[in-house]
PDB file of C-alpha atoms and ligand atoms in Angstrom:
ATOM      1  CA  MET M 541     -34.745  12.097   9.148  1.00  0.00           C
ATOM      2  CA  ILE M 542     -33.945  14.587  11.854  1.00  0.00           C
ATOM      3  CA  LYS M 543     -34.982  13.736  15.441  1.00  0.00           C
ATOM      4  CA  ILE M 544     -37.404  16.150  16.853  1.00  0.00           C
ATOM      5  CA  ALA M 545     -38.638  16.424  20.661  1.00  0.00           C
ATOM      6  CA  VAL M 546     -41.433  18.889  21.794  1.00  0.00           C
ATOM      7  CA  THR M 547     -41.739  20.164  24.981  1.00  0.00           C
ATOM      8  CA  GLY M 548     -45.223  21.301  26.328  1.00  0.00           C
ATOM      9  CA  ALA M 549     -46.753  18.490  24.016  1.00  0.00           C
ATOM     10  CA  GLY M 550     -50.345  19.161  25.419  1.00  0.00           C
ATOM     11  CA  GLY M 551     -50.350  23.293  24.859  1.00  0.00           C
ATOM     12  CA  ARG M 552     -51.513  25.222  22.105  1.00  0.00           C
ATOM     13  CA  MET M 553     -48.607  25.345  20.299  1.00  0.00           C
ATOM     14  CA  GLY M 554     -47.011  22.195  21.602  1.00  0.00           C
ATOM     15  CA  ARG M 555     -49.790  20.391  19.390  1.00  0.00           C
ATOM     16  CA  THR M 556     -49.433  22.301  16.622  1.00  0.00           C
ATOM     17  CA  LEU M 557     -45.785  21.835  16.411  1.00  0.00           C
ATOM     18  CA  ILE M 558     -46.818  18.128  16.831  1.00  0.00           C
ATOM     19  CA  GLU M 559     -48.948  18.744  13.338  1.00  0.00           C
ATOM     20  CA  ALA M 560     -45.835  20.335  11.635  1.00  0.00           C
ATOM     21  CA  VAL M 561     -43.116  17.914  12.582  1.00  0.00           C
ATOM     22  CA  ALA M 562     -45.566  14.971  11.129  1.00  0.00           C
ATOM     23  CA  ASN M 563     -45.973  17.293   8.023  1.00  0.00           C
ATOM     24  CA  HIS M 564     -42.089  18.176   7.570  1.00  0.00           C
ATOM     25  CA  PRO M 565     -40.693  16.001   4.710  1.00  0.00           C
ATOM     26  CA  ASP M 566     -37.068  15.628   6.616  1.00  0.00           C
ATOM     27  CA  LEU M 567     -38.663  15.629  10.154  1.00  0.00           C
ATOM     28  CA  ILE M 568     -39.738  13.191  12.640  1.00  0.00           C
ATOM     29  CA  LEU M 569     -41.059  13.363  15.843  1.00  0.00           C
ATOM     30  CA  ALA M 570     -39.477  11.132  18.541  1.00  0.00           C
ATOM     31  CA  ALA M 571     -40.292  12.693  21.854  1.00  0.00           C
ATOM     32  CA  ALA M 572     -43.273  14.584  23.329  1.00  0.00           C
ATOM     33  CA  ILE M 573     -42.550  15.828  26.489  1.00  0.00           C
ATOM     34  CA  GLU M 574     -45.388  17.325  29.080  1.00  0.00           C
ATOM     35  CA  GLN M 575     -45.021  18.389  32.776  1.00  0.00           C
ATOM     36  CA  PRO M 576     -45.670  16.019  35.944  1.00  0.00           C
ATOM     37  CA  GLY M 577     -49.310  15.800  36.674  1.00  0.00           C
ATOM     38  CA  SER M 578     -50.344  16.774  33.246  1.00  0.00           C
ATOM     39  CA  PRO M 579     -53.667  15.026  32.181  1.00  0.00           C
ATOM     40  CA  PHE M 580     -51.647  13.992  28.926  1.00  0.00           C
ATOM     41  CA  LEU M 581     -49.037  11.866  30.343  1.00  0.00           C
ATOM     42  CA  SER M 582     -48.660   8.816  28.475  1.00  0.00           C
ATOM     43  CA  ILE M 583     -51.075   9.495  25.907  1.00  0.00           C
ATOM     44  CA  ASP M 584     -50.128   9.601  22.232  1.00  0.00           C
ATOM     45  CA  ALA M 585     -48.999  12.690  20.925  1.00  0.00           C
ATOM     46  CA  GLY M 586     -50.212  12.133  17.319  1.00  0.00           C
ATOM     47  CA  SER M 587     -53.567  11.402  18.722  1.00  0.00           C
ATOM     48  CA  LEU M 588     -53.450  14.322  21.082  1.00  0.00           C
ATOM     49  CA  ALA M 589     -52.922  16.829  18.097  1.00  0.00           C
ATOM     50  CA  GLY M 590     -55.741  15.138  16.160  1.00  0.00           C
ATOM     51  CA  LEU M 591     -53.382  13.241  13.607  1.00  0.00           C
ATOM     52  CA  ASP M 592     -54.673   9.986  12.051  1.00  0.00           C
ATOM     53  CA  GLN M 593     -51.213   8.652  12.847  1.00  0.00           C
ATOM     54  CA  SER M 594     -49.247   7.757  16.392  1.00  0.00           C
ATOM     55  CA  CYS M 595     -46.328   8.871  17.394  1.00  0.00           C
ATOM     56  CA  VAL M 596     -44.723   8.671  20.759  1.00  0.00           C
ATOM     57  CA  SER M 597     -46.177   8.434  24.057  1.00  0.00           C
ATOM     58  CA  ILE M 598     -46.205  11.674  26.151  1.00  0.00           C
ATOM     59  CA  VAL M 599     -43.621  11.562  29.023  1.00  0.00           C
ATOM     60  CA  ASP M 600     -42.782  13.756  32.113  1.00  0.00           C
ATOM     61  CA  ASP M 601     -39.364  13.838  32.129  1.00  0.00           C
ATOM     62  CA  LEU M 602     -36.648  15.747  29.598  1.00  0.00           C
ATOM     63  CA  ASN M 603     -33.976  13.722  30.891  1.00  0.00           C
ATOM     64  CA  ASP M 604     -35.667  10.205  30.194  1.00  0.00           C
ATOM     65  CA  VAL M 605     -35.746  11.041  26.570  1.00  0.00           C
ATOM     66  CA  ILE M 606     -32.559  13.262  26.338  1.00  0.00           C
ATOM     67  CA  ASP M 607     -30.668  10.421  23.910  1.00  0.00           C
ATOM     68  CA  ASP M 608     -33.801   9.938  21.241  1.00  0.00           C
ATOM     69  CA  PHE M 609     -33.553  13.370  19.502  1.00  0.00           C
ATOM     70  CA  ASP M 610     -31.323  15.599  17.459  1.00  0.00           C
ATOM     71  CA  VAL M 611     -33.365  19.006  17.956  1.00  0.00           C
ATOM     72  CA  LEU M 612     -36.061  20.127  20.708  1.00  0.00           C
ATOM     73  CA  ILE M 613     -38.698  22.593  20.086  1.00  0.00           C
ATOM     74  CA  ASP M 614     -39.846  24.023  23.305  1.00  0.00           C
ATOM     75  CA  PHE M 615     -43.007  26.551  23.647  1.00  0.00           C
ATOM     76  CA  THR M 616     -43.314  26.389  27.274  1.00  0.00           C
ATOM     77  CA  ALA M 617     -43.066  28.852  29.997  1.00  0.00           C
ATOM     78  CA  PRO M 618     -39.802  30.852  30.945  1.00  0.00           C
ATOM     79  CA  GLY M 619     -38.820  28.658  34.289  1.00  0.00           C
ATOM     80  CA  ALA M 620     -39.275  25.177  32.371  1.00  0.00           C
ATOM     81  CA  THR M 621     -37.135  26.302  29.301  1.00  0.00           C
ATOM     82  CA  VAL M 622     -34.179  27.636  31.698  1.00  0.00           C
ATOM     83  CA  SER M 623     -34.217  23.996  32.728  1.00  0.00           C
ATOM     84  CA  ASN M 624     -34.530  22.546  29.146  1.00  0.00           C
ATOM     85  CA  ALA M 625     -31.912  24.626  28.107  1.00  0.00           C
ATOM     86  CA  GLN M 626     -29.085  23.353  30.459  1.00  0.00           C
ATOM     87  CA  ALA M 627     -30.242  19.849  29.890  1.00  0.00           C
ATOM     88  CA  CYS M 628     -29.816  20.725  26.465  1.00  0.00           C
ATOM     89  CA  ALA M 629     -26.582  22.226  26.779  1.00  0.00           C
ATOM     90  CA  ARG M 630     -25.198  19.344  29.161  1.00  0.00           C
ATOM     91  CA  SER M 631     -26.087  16.755  26.707  1.00  0.00           C
ATOM     92  CA  GLY M 632     -25.172  18.755  23.279  1.00  0.00           C
ATOM     93  CA  LYS M 633     -28.768  18.827  21.964  1.00  0.00           C
ATOM     94  CA  LYS M 634     -29.739  21.530  19.820  1.00  0.00           C
ATOM     95  CA  MET M 635     -32.828  23.679  20.353  1.00  0.00           C
ATOM     96  CA  VAL M 636     -35.557  25.797  19.473  1.00  0.00           C
ATOM     97  CA  VAL M 637     -36.723  28.509  22.035  1.00  0.00           C
ATOM     98  CA  GLY M 638     -40.285  29.722  21.016  1.00  0.00           C
ATOM     99  CA  THR M 639     -41.499  30.802  24.872  1.00  0.00           C
ATOM    100  CA  THR M 640     -41.730  34.350  25.154  1.00  0.00           C
ATOM    101  CA  GLY M 641     -41.959  36.321  28.744  1.00  0.00           C
ATOM    102  CA  PHE M 642     -38.269  35.681  29.942  1.00  0.00           C
ATOM    103  CA  ASP M 643     -36.489  37.880  32.819  1.00  0.00           C
ATOM    104  CA  ALA M 644     -33.404  39.416  32.130  1.00  0.00           C
ATOM    105  CA  SER M 645     -31.770  35.958  34.561  1.00  0.00           C
ATOM    106  CA  GLN M 646     -34.069  33.674  32.860  1.00  0.00           C
ATOM    107  CA  LYS M 647     -32.706  35.079  29.055  1.00  0.00           C
ATOM    108  CA  ALA M 648     -29.123  35.037  30.346  1.00  0.00           C
ATOM    109  CA  ALA M 649     -29.468  31.410  31.479  1.00  0.00           C
ATOM    110  CA  VAL M 650     -31.003  30.536  27.859  1.00  0.00           C
ATOM    111  CA  VAL M 651     -28.329  32.504  26.078  1.00  0.00           C
ATOM    112  CA  ALA M 652     -25.511  30.780  28.048  1.00  0.00           C
ATOM    113  CA  ALA M 653     -26.751  27.294  26.936  1.00  0.00           C
ATOM    114  CA  ALA M 654     -25.993  28.431  23.265  1.00  0.00           C
ATOM    115  CA  GLU M 655     -22.018  28.490  24.829  1.00  0.00           C
ATOM    116  CA  SER M 656     -22.264  24.441  24.548  1.00  0.00           C
ATOM    117  CA  THR M 657     -25.147  23.574  21.729  1.00  0.00           C
ATOM    118  CA  SER M 658     -26.402  25.742  18.741  1.00  0.00           C
ATOM    119  CA  LEU M 659     -29.850  27.248  19.745  1.00  0.00           C
ATOM    120  CA  CYS M 660     -32.461  29.235  17.953  1.00  0.00           C
ATOM    121  CA  MET M 661     -34.501  31.578  19.822  1.00  0.00           C
ATOM    122  CA  ALA M 662     -37.108  33.862  18.617  1.00  0.00           C
ATOM    123  CA  SER M 663     -40.274  35.768  20.216  1.00  0.00           C
ATOM    124  CA  ASN M 664     -41.959  35.351  16.889  1.00  0.00           C
ATOM    125  CA  PHE M 665     -41.158  32.433  14.521  1.00  0.00           C
ATOM    126  CA  SER M 666     -43.676  33.177  11.530  1.00  0.00           C
ATOM    127  CA  THR M 667     -41.781  33.996   8.436  1.00  0.00           C
ATOM    128  CA  GLY M 668     -44.516  37.252   7.871  1.00  0.00           C
ATOM    129  CA  VAL M 669     -43.175  38.635  10.838  1.00  0.00           C
ATOM    130  CA  ASN M 670     -39.272  37.840  10.462  1.00  0.00           C
ATOM    131  CA  LEU M 671     -40.020  39.682   7.181  1.00  0.00           C
ATOM    132  CA  CYS M 672     -41.820  42.547   9.045  1.00  0.00           C
ATOM    133  CA  PHE M 673     -38.474  42.821  11.375  1.00  0.00           C
ATOM    134  CA  LYS M 674     -36.565  43.803   8.257  1.00  0.00           C
ATOM    135  CA  LEU M 675     -39.252  46.566   7.084  1.00  0.00           C
ATOM    136  CA  LEU M 676     -39.426  47.952  10.349  1.00  0.00           C
ATOM    137  CA  ASP M 677     -35.669  48.592  10.158  1.00  0.00           C
ATOM    138  CA  MET M 678     -35.437  49.745   6.784  1.00  0.00           C
ATOM    139  CA  ALA M 679     -38.963  52.073   7.848  1.00  0.00           C
ATOM    140  CA  ALA M 680     -37.312  53.705  11.012  1.00  0.00           C
ATOM    141  CA  ARG M 681     -33.965  54.793   8.981  1.00  0.00           C
ATOM    142  CA  VAL M 682     -35.606  56.145   6.050  1.00  0.00           C
ATOM    143  CA  LEU M 683     -38.687  58.251   8.217  1.00  0.00           C
ATOM    144  CA  GLY M 684     -35.812  58.866  10.892  1.00  0.00           C
ATOM    145  CA  ASP M 685     -36.712  60.979  14.557  1.00  0.00           C
ATOM    146  CA  ASP M 686     -39.575  62.932  12.063  1.00  0.00           C
ATOM    147  CA  VAL M 687     -42.302  60.666  12.963  1.00  0.00           C
ATOM    148  CA  ASP M 688     -43.896  59.280  16.195  1.00  0.00           C
ATOM    149  CA  ILE M 689     -43.703  55.453  16.110  1.00  0.00           C
ATOM    150  CA  GLU M 690     -46.583  53.396  18.287  1.00  0.00           C
ATOM    151  CA  ILE M 691     -46.733  49.767  18.343  1.00  0.00           C
ATOM    152  CA  SER M 692     -50.365  48.149  19.082  1.00  0.00           C
ATOM    153  CA  GLU M 693     -50.809  44.344  19.628  1.00  0.00           C
ATOM    154  CA  ALA M 694     -53.674  42.110  20.284  1.00  0.00           C
ATOM    155  CA  HIS M 695     -53.862  38.697  21.687  1.00  0.00           C
ATOM    156  CA  HIS M 696     -56.017  35.670  22.634  1.00  0.00           C
ATOM    157  CA  ARG M 697     -57.289  36.127  26.340  1.00  0.00           C
ATOM    158  CA  HIS M 698     -54.983  33.463  27.671  1.00  0.00           C
ATOM    159  CA  LYS M 699     -51.820  34.859  27.445  1.00  0.00           C
ATOM    160  CA  VAL M 700     -50.090  35.529  30.321  1.00  0.00           C
ATOM    161  CA  ASP M 701     -47.116  38.124  29.122  1.00  0.00           C
ATOM    162  CA  ALA M 702     -47.589  41.638  28.033  1.00  0.00           C
ATOM    163  CA  PRO M 703     -46.903  43.269  25.870  1.00  0.00           C
ATOM    164  CA  SER M 704     -45.682  40.445  23.323  1.00  0.00           C
ATOM    165  CA  GLY M 705     -42.707  39.430  23.060  1.00  0.00           C
ATOM    166  CA  THR M 706     -43.315  40.148  19.415  1.00  0.00           C
ATOM    167  CA  ALA M 707     -44.117  43.938  20.260  1.00  0.00           C
ATOM    168  CA  LEU M 708     -40.710  44.113  22.056  1.00  0.00           C
ATOM    169  CA  SER M 709     -38.820  42.603  19.339  1.00  0.00           C
ATOM    170  CA  MET M 710     -40.500  45.428  16.905  1.00  0.00           C
ATOM    171  CA  GLY M 711     -39.753  48.522  19.428  1.00  0.00           C
ATOM    172  CA  ARG M 712     -36.327  47.213  19.643  1.00  0.00           C
ATOM    173  CA  ILE M 713     -35.558  47.466  16.118  1.00  0.00           C
ATOM    174  CA  VAL M 714     -36.631  50.748  15.623  1.00  0.00           C
ATOM    175  CA  ALA M 715     -34.970  52.021  18.553  1.00  0.00           C
ATOM    176  CA  ASP M 716     -31.802  49.958  17.691  1.00  0.00           C
ATOM    177  CA  ALA M 717     -32.448  51.785  13.931  1.00  0.00           C
ATOM    178  CA  LEU M 718     -32.998  55.301  15.520  1.00  0.00           C
ATOM    179  CA  GLY M 719     -29.942  54.984  18.239  1.00  0.00           C
ATOM    180  CA  ARG M 720     -32.446  54.657  21.001  1.00  0.00           C
ATOM    181  CA  ASP M 721     -32.598  52.935  24.468  1.00  0.00           C
ATOM    182  CA  LEU M 722     -35.949  51.383  24.142  1.00  0.00           C
ATOM    183  CA  ASP M 723     -35.566  50.703  27.901  1.00  0.00           C
ATOM    184  CA  GLU M 724     -35.231  54.420  28.564  1.00  0.00           C
ATOM    185  CA  VAL M 725     -37.946  55.348  25.356  1.00  0.00           C
ATOM    186  CA  ALA M 726     -40.868  52.897  26.188  1.00  0.00           C
ATOM    187  CA  ILE M 727     -44.022  54.022  27.386  1.00  0.00           C
ATOM    188  CA  TYR M 728     -46.133  51.104  28.544  1.00  0.00           C
ATOM    189  CA  GLY M 729     -49.768  52.352  28.233  1.00  0.00           C
ATOM    190  CA  ARG M 730     -51.428  55.499  29.296  1.00  0.00           C
ATOM    191  CA  GLU M 731     -53.667  57.274  31.425  1.00  0.00           C
ATOM    192  CA  GLY M 732     -54.852  60.192  32.909  1.00  0.00           C
ATOM    193  CA  GLN M 733     -52.846  63.779  32.982  1.00  0.00           C
ATOM    194  CA  THR M 734     -50.237  62.260  30.722  1.00  0.00           C
ATOM    195  CA  GLY M 735     -49.102  65.474  29.446  1.00  0.00           C
ATOM    196  CA  ALA M 736     -48.233  65.973  25.655  1.00  0.00           C
ATOM    197  CA  ARG M 737     -46.525  63.135  23.635  1.00  0.00           C
ATOM    198  CA  LYS M 738     -42.613  63.319  24.169  1.00  0.00           C
ATOM    199  CA  ASP M 739     -40.875  63.154  20.890  1.00  0.00           C
ATOM    200  CA  ASP M 740     -38.448  60.093  20.806  1.00  0.00           C
ATOM    201  CA  THR M 741     -40.967  57.923  22.890  1.00  0.00           C
ATOM    202  CA  ILE M 742     -42.044  54.385  21.553  1.00  0.00           C
ATOM    203  CA  GLY M 743     -45.466  53.573  22.670  1.00  0.00           C
ATOM    204  CA  PHE M 744     -46.871  50.122  23.170  1.00  0.00           C
ATOM    205  CA  ALA M 745     -50.672  49.550  23.440  1.00  0.00           C
ATOM    206  CA  THR M 746     -51.939  45.731  24.731  1.00  0.00           C
ATOM    207  CA  ILE M 747     -55.558  44.189  23.606  1.00  0.00           C
ATOM    208  CA  ARG M 748     -56.428  40.995  25.433  1.00  0.00           C
ATOM    209  CA  ALA M 749     -59.727  39.145  23.791  1.00  0.00           C
ATOM    210  CA  GLY M 750     -61.113  36.160  22.423  1.00  0.00           C
ATOM    211  CA  ASP M 751     -59.250  33.681  20.397  1.00  0.00           C
ATOM    212  CA  ILE M 752     -57.148  36.507  18.814  1.00  0.00           C
ATOM    213  CA  VAL M 753     -53.989  34.591  17.605  1.00  0.00           C
ATOM    214  CA  GLY M 754     -51.428  37.730  16.855  1.00  0.00           C
ATOM    215  CA  ASP M 755     -51.837  40.893  15.473  1.00  0.00           C
ATOM    216  CA  HIS M 756     -49.063  43.371  15.228  1.00  0.00           C
ATOM    217  CA  THR M 757     -48.975  47.134  13.882  1.00  0.00           C
ATOM    218  CA  VAL M 758     -46.463  49.572  14.167  1.00  0.00           C
ATOM    219  CA  MET M 759     -47.306  52.991  13.047  1.00  0.00           C
ATOM    220  CA  PHE M 760     -45.092  56.019  12.123  1.00  0.00           C
ATOM    221  CA  ALA M 761     -46.771  58.815  12.030  1.00  0.00           C
ATOM    222  CA  ALA M 762     -45.709  62.516  10.906  1.00  0.00           C
ATOM    223  CA  GLU M 763     -47.660  65.876  10.251  1.00  0.00           C
ATOM    224  CA  GLY M 764     -49.896  64.853   6.775  1.00  0.00           C
ATOM    225  CA  GLU M 765     -49.231  61.476   6.535  1.00  0.00           C
ATOM    226  CA  ARG M 766     -48.468  57.951   8.548  1.00  0.00           C
ATOM    227  CA  VAL M 767     -47.274  54.636   7.506  1.00  0.00           C
ATOM    228  CA  GLU M 768     -47.993  51.439   9.204  1.00  0.00           C
ATOM    229  CA  ILE M 769     -46.668  48.005   8.880  1.00  0.00           C
ATOM    230  CA  SER M 770     -48.990  45.346  10.215  1.00  0.00           C
ATOM    231  CA  HIS M 771     -49.072  41.499  10.227  1.00  0.00           C
ATOM    232  CA  LYS M 772     -51.783  39.533  11.475  1.00  0.00           C
ATOM    233  CA  ALA M 773     -51.665  36.091  12.632  1.00  0.00           C
ATOM    234  CA  SER M 774     -55.148  33.524  11.569  1.00  0.00           C
ATOM    235  CA  SER M 775     -53.202  30.207  12.756  1.00  0.00           C
ATOM    236  CA  ARG M 776     -50.829  29.174  15.245  1.00  0.00           C
ATOM    237  CA  MET M 777     -49.504  27.324  12.155  1.00  0.00           C
ATOM    238  CA  SER M 778     -47.741  30.162  10.955  1.00  0.00           C
ATOM    239  CA  PHE M 779     -45.579  29.884  14.257  1.00  0.00           C
ATOM    240  CA  ALA M 780     -45.251  26.080  13.953  1.00  0.00           C
ATOM    241  CA  ARG M 781     -44.092  26.283  10.335  1.00  0.00           C
ATOM    242  CA  GLY M 782     -41.156  28.804  11.034  1.00  0.00           C
ATOM    243  CA  ALA M 783     -40.248  26.584  13.831  1.00  0.00           C
ATOM    244  CA  VAL M 784     -39.995  23.616  12.382  1.00  0.00           C
ATOM    245  CA  ARG M 785     -37.806  25.158   9.386  1.00  0.00           C
ATOM    246  CA  ALA M 786     -35.536  26.425  12.091  1.00  0.00           C
ATOM    247  CA  ALA M 787     -35.008  23.047  13.597  1.00  0.00           C
ATOM    248  CA  ALA M 788     -34.094  21.537  10.263  1.00  0.00           C
ATOM    249  CA  TRP M 789     -31.729  25.006   9.957  1.00  0.00           C
ATOM    250  CA  LEU M 790     -30.383  24.233  12.892  1.00  0.00           C
ATOM    251  CA  ALA M 791     -29.309  20.165  12.646  1.00  0.00           C
ATOM    252  CA  GLU M 792     -26.483  21.407  10.252  1.00  0.00           C
ATOM    253  CA  LYS M 793     -25.384  24.606  12.378  1.00  0.00           C
ATOM    254  CA  PRO M 794     -22.569  24.182  14.971  1.00  0.00           C
ATOM    255  CA  PRO M 795     -22.830  25.470  18.741  1.00  0.00           C
ATOM    256  CA  GLY M 796     -23.888  28.925  18.881  1.00  0.00           C
ATOM    257  CA  LEU M 797     -26.892  31.488  19.359  1.00  0.00           C
ATOM    258  CA  PHE M 798     -29.260  32.368  16.003  1.00  0.00           C
ATOM    259  CA  ASP M 799     -32.676  33.792  15.661  1.00  0.00           C
ATOM    260  CA  MET M 800     -35.296  33.626  12.844  1.00  0.00           C
ATOM    261  CA  GLN M 801     -33.542  36.156  10.694  1.00  0.00           C
ATOM    262  CA  ASP M 802     -30.473  33.607  10.425  1.00  0.00           C
ATOM    263  CA  VAL M 803     -32.666  30.837   9.608  1.00  0.00           C
ATOM    264  CA  LEU M 804     -34.505  32.917   6.812  1.00  0.00           C
ATOM    265  CA  GLY M 805     -31.013  34.533   5.691  1.00  0.00           C
ATOM    266  CA  LEU M 806     -32.169  38.181   6.344  1.00  0.00           C
ATOM    267  CA  LYS M 807     -29.075  39.481   7.796  1.00  0.00           C
TER     268      LYS M 807
HETATM  269  P1  NAP X1479     -50.231  26.666  26.276  1.00  0.00           P
HETATM  270  O1  NAP X1479     -51.012  26.578  25.721  1.00  0.00           O
HETATM  271  O2  NAP X1479     -50.061  27.278  27.835  1.00  0.00           O
HETATM  272  O3  NAP X1479     -48.851  25.812  26.393  1.00  0.00           O
HETATM  273  C1  NAP X1479     -47.916  25.541  27.052  1.00  0.00           C
HETATM  274  C2  NAP X1479     -47.596  24.258  27.556  1.00  0.00           C
HETATM  275  O4  NAP X1479     -46.462  23.860  28.228  1.00  0.00           O
HETATM  276  C3  NAP X1479     -48.673  23.801  28.373  1.00  0.00           C
HETATM  277  O5  NAP X1479     -49.011  22.401  27.970  1.00  0.00           O
HETATM  278  C4  NAP X1479     -47.797  23.783  29.837  1.00  0.00           C
HETATM  279  O6  NAP X1479     -48.640  22.495  30.289  1.00  0.00           O
HETATM  280  C5  NAP X1479     -46.489  23.393  29.282  1.00  0.00           C
HETATM  281  N1  NAP X1479     -45.515  23.274  30.265  1.00  0.00           N
HETATM  282  C6  NAP X1479     -45.397  24.208  31.377  1.00  0.00           C
HETATM  283  N2  NAP X1479     -44.215  23.617  31.743  1.00  0.00           N
HETATM  284  C7  NAP X1479     -43.849  22.948  31.461  1.00  0.00           C
HETATM  285  C8  NAP X1479     -42.934  21.973  32.098  1.00  0.00           C
HETATM  286  N3  NAP X1479     -41.758  21.996  32.845  1.00  0.00           N
HETATM  287  N4  NAP X1479     -42.434  20.703  30.882  1.00  0.00           N
HETATM  288  C9  NAP X1479     -43.412  20.516  30.014  1.00  0.00           C
HETATM  289  N5  NAP X1479     -44.347  21.164  29.402  1.00  0.00           N
HETATM  290  C10 NAP X1479     -44.678  22.377  30.533  1.00  0.00           C
HETATM  291  O7  NAP X1479     -49.003  27.803  26.016  1.00  0.00           O
HETATM  292  P2  NAP X1479     -49.039  28.547  24.422  1.00  0.00           P
HETATM  293  O8  NAP X1479     -50.081  29.295  23.574  1.00  0.00           O
HETATM  294  O9  NAP X1479     -48.743  26.861  23.231  1.00  0.00           O
HETATM  295  O10 NAP X1479     -47.662  29.194  24.468  1.00  0.00           O
HETATM  296  C11 NAP X1479     -46.591  28.947  24.967  1.00  0.00           C
HETATM  297  C12 NAP X1479     -45.521  29.381  24.520  1.00  0.00           C
HETATM  298  O11 NAP X1479     -45.235  29.857  23.563  1.00  0.00           O
HETATM  299  C13 NAP X1479     -45.765  31.286  25.316  1.00  0.00           C
HETATM  300  O12 NAP X1479     -44.879  31.299  26.103  1.00  0.00           O
HETATM  301  C14 NAP X1479     -45.983  31.971  23.903  1.00  0.00           C
HETATM  302  O13 NAP X1479     -46.007  33.406  24.763  1.00  0.00           O
HETATM  303  C15 NAP X1479     -45.206  31.444  23.098  1.00  0.00           C
HETATM  304  N6  NAP X1479     -45.244  32.009  21.629  1.00  0.00           N
HETATM  305  C16 NAP X1479     -44.241  32.112  21.176  1.00  0.00           C
HETATM  306  C17 NAP X1479     -44.533  31.842  19.634  1.00  0.00           C
HETATM  307  C18 NAP X1479     -43.137  32.384  18.768  1.00  0.00           C
HETATM  308  O14 NAP X1479     -43.192  32.225  17.758  1.00  0.00           O
HETATM  309  N7  NAP X1479     -42.036  32.518  19.243  1.00  0.00           N
HETATM  310  C19 NAP X1479     -45.436  31.783  19.074  1.00  0.00           C
HETATM  311  C20 NAP X1479     -47.074  31.272  19.790  1.00  0.00           C
HETATM  312  C21 NAP X1479     -46.831  31.583  21.028  1.00  0.00           C
HETATM  313  P3  NAP X1479     -50.043  22.963  31.877  1.00  0.00           P
HETATM  314  O15 NAP X1479     -50.711  23.265  30.824  1.00  0.00           O
HETATM  315  O16 NAP X1479     -49.810  21.900  32.613  1.00  0.00           O
HETATM  316  O17 NAP X1479     -49.291  24.116  32.411  1.00  0.00           O
END
């Protein structure tokens, strides 16, 4: 059995991950971590996740349980993920990173951890979204510069970063396929007298509302027709199932940086 630790065990994704680990035949939950002061400390992670089996008590310091697991699954917050990645790198523990919203230096720090351990990082662990990534690359290459490209996404009211990490990944894939630099061509929202659309721009639109788990659409619009590639997540379990699949896959891998496209064999 592969021993798994989950950080942010009391969070929305943390609880879903604990359920997904419990349902995976090759994985066992060996540690669950929350931050100091969390109301969930010392509570059984299984009962917090709504399971009818007890697992492990939630602790407040990753370093206290660092010898107890093989792979850490981390869906928390950028600052926490950076220090967790550094702890995993120091002790050679493998890591699945689902947190989004990193700034450039935080992302560099997580990527640096992959020099010492195997690390799988993805803005979206759903299998369907990763298939969409592949389709987007294909669509951009076929449709080329003849289309206007716009990306829209909708998430629940609690999400703190925008546009979503998945929408940014989609933009980057499309920009790369067309030889554009996303940082130069991205337009994040429009208001007022914007003028006509510039040909090579890639627009982003964000909706935050209710309990939407995660919707993404990339539109390729030309004169007379348009193609839309859409994904709608209806449950966080789609991300959690992908993340535990990545954890099982990572257990066999040497140090290095991987993503969900590697896990699914889509590269
Ligand atoms: P959430 O419900 O706020 O959960 C985050 C959890 O992490 C909370 O329980 C939080 O505790 C905890 N936490 C924060 N700092 C911590 C630390 N230093 N040590 C341990 N725990 C810590 O958020 P969520 O909806 O689960 O999302 C978490 C992250 O995953 C976000 O970045 C989100 O964008 C990302 N996400 C990624 C995917 C993907 O497929 N890659 C899918 C869904 C979500 P407190 O509540 O005490 O702050």
